[in-house]
XYZ file of C-alpha atoms in Angstrom:
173
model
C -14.928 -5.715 5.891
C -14.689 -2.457 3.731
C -11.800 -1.614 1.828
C -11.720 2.116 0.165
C -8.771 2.434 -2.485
C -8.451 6.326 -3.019
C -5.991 6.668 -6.380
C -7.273 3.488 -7.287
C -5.748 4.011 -11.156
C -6.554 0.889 -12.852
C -8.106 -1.234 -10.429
C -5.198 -3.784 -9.752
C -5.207 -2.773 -5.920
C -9.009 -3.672 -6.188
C -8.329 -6.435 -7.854
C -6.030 -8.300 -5.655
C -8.216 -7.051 -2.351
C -11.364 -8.376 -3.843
C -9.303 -12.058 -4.696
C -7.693 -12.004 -1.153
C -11.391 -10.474 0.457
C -13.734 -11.626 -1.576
C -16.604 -10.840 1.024
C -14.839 -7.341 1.718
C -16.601 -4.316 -0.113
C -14.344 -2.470 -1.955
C -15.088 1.366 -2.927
C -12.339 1.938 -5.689
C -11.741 5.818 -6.357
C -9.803 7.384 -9.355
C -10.199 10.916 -10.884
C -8.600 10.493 -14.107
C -11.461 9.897 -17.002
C -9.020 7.475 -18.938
C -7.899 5.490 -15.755
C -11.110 5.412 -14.697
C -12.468 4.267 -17.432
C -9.648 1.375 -17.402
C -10.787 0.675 -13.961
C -14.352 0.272 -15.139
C -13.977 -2.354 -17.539
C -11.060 -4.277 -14.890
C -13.320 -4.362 -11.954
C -16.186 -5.431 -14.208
C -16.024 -8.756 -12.992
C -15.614 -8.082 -9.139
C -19.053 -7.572 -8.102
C -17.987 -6.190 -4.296
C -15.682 -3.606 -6.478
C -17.748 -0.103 -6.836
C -15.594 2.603 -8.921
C -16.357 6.293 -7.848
C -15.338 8.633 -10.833
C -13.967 11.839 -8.085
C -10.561 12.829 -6.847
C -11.081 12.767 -2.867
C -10.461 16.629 -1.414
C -11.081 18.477 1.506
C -14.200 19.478 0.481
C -16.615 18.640 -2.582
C -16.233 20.769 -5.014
C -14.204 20.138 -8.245
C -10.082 20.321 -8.747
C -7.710 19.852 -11.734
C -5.767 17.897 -12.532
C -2.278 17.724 -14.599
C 0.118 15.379 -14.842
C 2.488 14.188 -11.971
C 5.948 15.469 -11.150
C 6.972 12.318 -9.779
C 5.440 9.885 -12.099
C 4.699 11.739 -15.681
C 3.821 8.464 -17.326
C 0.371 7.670 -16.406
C 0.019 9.227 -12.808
C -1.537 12.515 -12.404
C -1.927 15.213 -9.754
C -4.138 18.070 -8.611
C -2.890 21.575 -9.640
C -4.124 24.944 -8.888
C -5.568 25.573 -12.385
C -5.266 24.522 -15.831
C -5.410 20.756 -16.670
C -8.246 18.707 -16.699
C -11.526 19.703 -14.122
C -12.890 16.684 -12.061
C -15.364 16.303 -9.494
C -13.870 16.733 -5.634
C -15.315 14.656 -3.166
C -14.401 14.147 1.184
C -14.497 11.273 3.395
C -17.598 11.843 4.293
C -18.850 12.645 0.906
C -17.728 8.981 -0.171
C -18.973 7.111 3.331
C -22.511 8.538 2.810
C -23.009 8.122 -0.568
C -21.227 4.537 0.224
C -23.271 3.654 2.779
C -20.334 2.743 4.704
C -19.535 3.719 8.363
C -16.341 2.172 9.203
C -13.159 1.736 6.692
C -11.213 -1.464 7.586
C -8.213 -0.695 5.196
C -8.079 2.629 3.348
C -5.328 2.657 0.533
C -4.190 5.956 -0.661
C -1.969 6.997 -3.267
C -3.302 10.696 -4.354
C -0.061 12.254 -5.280
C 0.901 14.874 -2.874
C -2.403 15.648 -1.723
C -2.318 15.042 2.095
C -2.140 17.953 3.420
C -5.437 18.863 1.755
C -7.190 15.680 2.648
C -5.703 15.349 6.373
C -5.012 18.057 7.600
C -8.696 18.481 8.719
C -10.314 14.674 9.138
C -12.588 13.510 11.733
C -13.202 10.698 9.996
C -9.971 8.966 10.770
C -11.195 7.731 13.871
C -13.574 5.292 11.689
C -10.424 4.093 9.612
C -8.435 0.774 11.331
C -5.875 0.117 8.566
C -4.082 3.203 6.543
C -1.673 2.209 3.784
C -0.289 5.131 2.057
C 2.384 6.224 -0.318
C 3.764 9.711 1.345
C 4.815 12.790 -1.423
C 6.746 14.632 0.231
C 9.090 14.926 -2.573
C 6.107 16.300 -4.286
C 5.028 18.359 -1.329
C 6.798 18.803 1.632
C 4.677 18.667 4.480
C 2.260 15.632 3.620
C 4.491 12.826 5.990
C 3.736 15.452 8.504
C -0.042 16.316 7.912
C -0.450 12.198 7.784
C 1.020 11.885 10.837
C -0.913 14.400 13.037
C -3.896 12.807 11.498
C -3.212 9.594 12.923
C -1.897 10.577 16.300
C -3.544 7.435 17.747
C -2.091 4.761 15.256
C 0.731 3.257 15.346
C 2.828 2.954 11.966
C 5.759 1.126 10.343
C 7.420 1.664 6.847
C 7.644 -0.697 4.018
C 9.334 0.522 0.814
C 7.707 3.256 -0.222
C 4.152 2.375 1.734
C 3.750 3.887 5.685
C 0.926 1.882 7.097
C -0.829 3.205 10.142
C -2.655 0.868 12.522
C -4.435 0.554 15.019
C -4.043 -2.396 18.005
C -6.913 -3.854 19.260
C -6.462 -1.482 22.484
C -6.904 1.710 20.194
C -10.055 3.421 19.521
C -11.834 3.111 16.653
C -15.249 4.104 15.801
């Protein structure tokens, strides 16, 4: 099992996968140098938890980052310039240097991002489980971008999480 946790802040997502799947692999990734270096010393103990300093992008590069409209406390989001520069990563960028080939569950909370990360992403088709907190407040467009993505899923809303799924029946890989 491989979990990937994209806006991974802290590591308490991590956390609780790695207790409820502790042979699941966990890839944690969070851009922010402060949360990441919270993450860091969290995971620690987790052995099947590896933190990736890198926002996750359409393509690798670097982007800023300033703090979020929605969340100002402790959340941040990329902006066109200004604000702190972090290294971009993709999908693929992550799977490679991962070693991974398949995502089981992929957790995402980036922040009104979407659009940018799926509006172009073969890679979906190796991804069974999406959980994801939509912007659209942020962003408009994202529930929309997210959705074309994962044409082939099926999905269902709880609170403020959209999880996209696959049945057994569905393609993957």
């Amino acid at each position: 099992t491989t979990i990937v946790d994209v806006g991974a802040h802290i590591g308490m997502a991590s956390i609780l996968f790695a207790i409820q799947y502790p042979a699941a692999r966990i890839i944690a990734i969070e851009p922010e140098p402060s949360n990441f270096a919270a993450l860091v010393r969290n995971t620690t103990p987790y052995k099947t938890i590896t933190p990736i300093h890198a926002a996750l992008w359409r393509e690798d590069g670097e982007v800023f980052l300033g703090a979020s409209q929605a969340h100002p406390k402790g959340a941040f989001q990329l902006v066109k310039d200004g604000g702190l520069q972090v290294r971009a990563v993709t999908m693929d960028t992550v799977m490679r240097e991962t070693g991974i080939d398949s995502i089981d569950l992929l957790k995402v909370d980036i922040e009104g991002a979407e659009i940018e990360i799926f509006e172009s992403c073969p890679w979906i088709r190796k991804v069974r489980v999406l959980t994801i907190e939509l912007h659209d407040r942020l962003r408009p467009g994202c529930t929309c971008a997210v959705k074309n993505a994962t044409k082939d899923f099926h999905f269902t809303q709880q609170g403020e999480v959209t999880v996209f799924y696959r049945t057994r029946e569905s393609n993957f890989n």
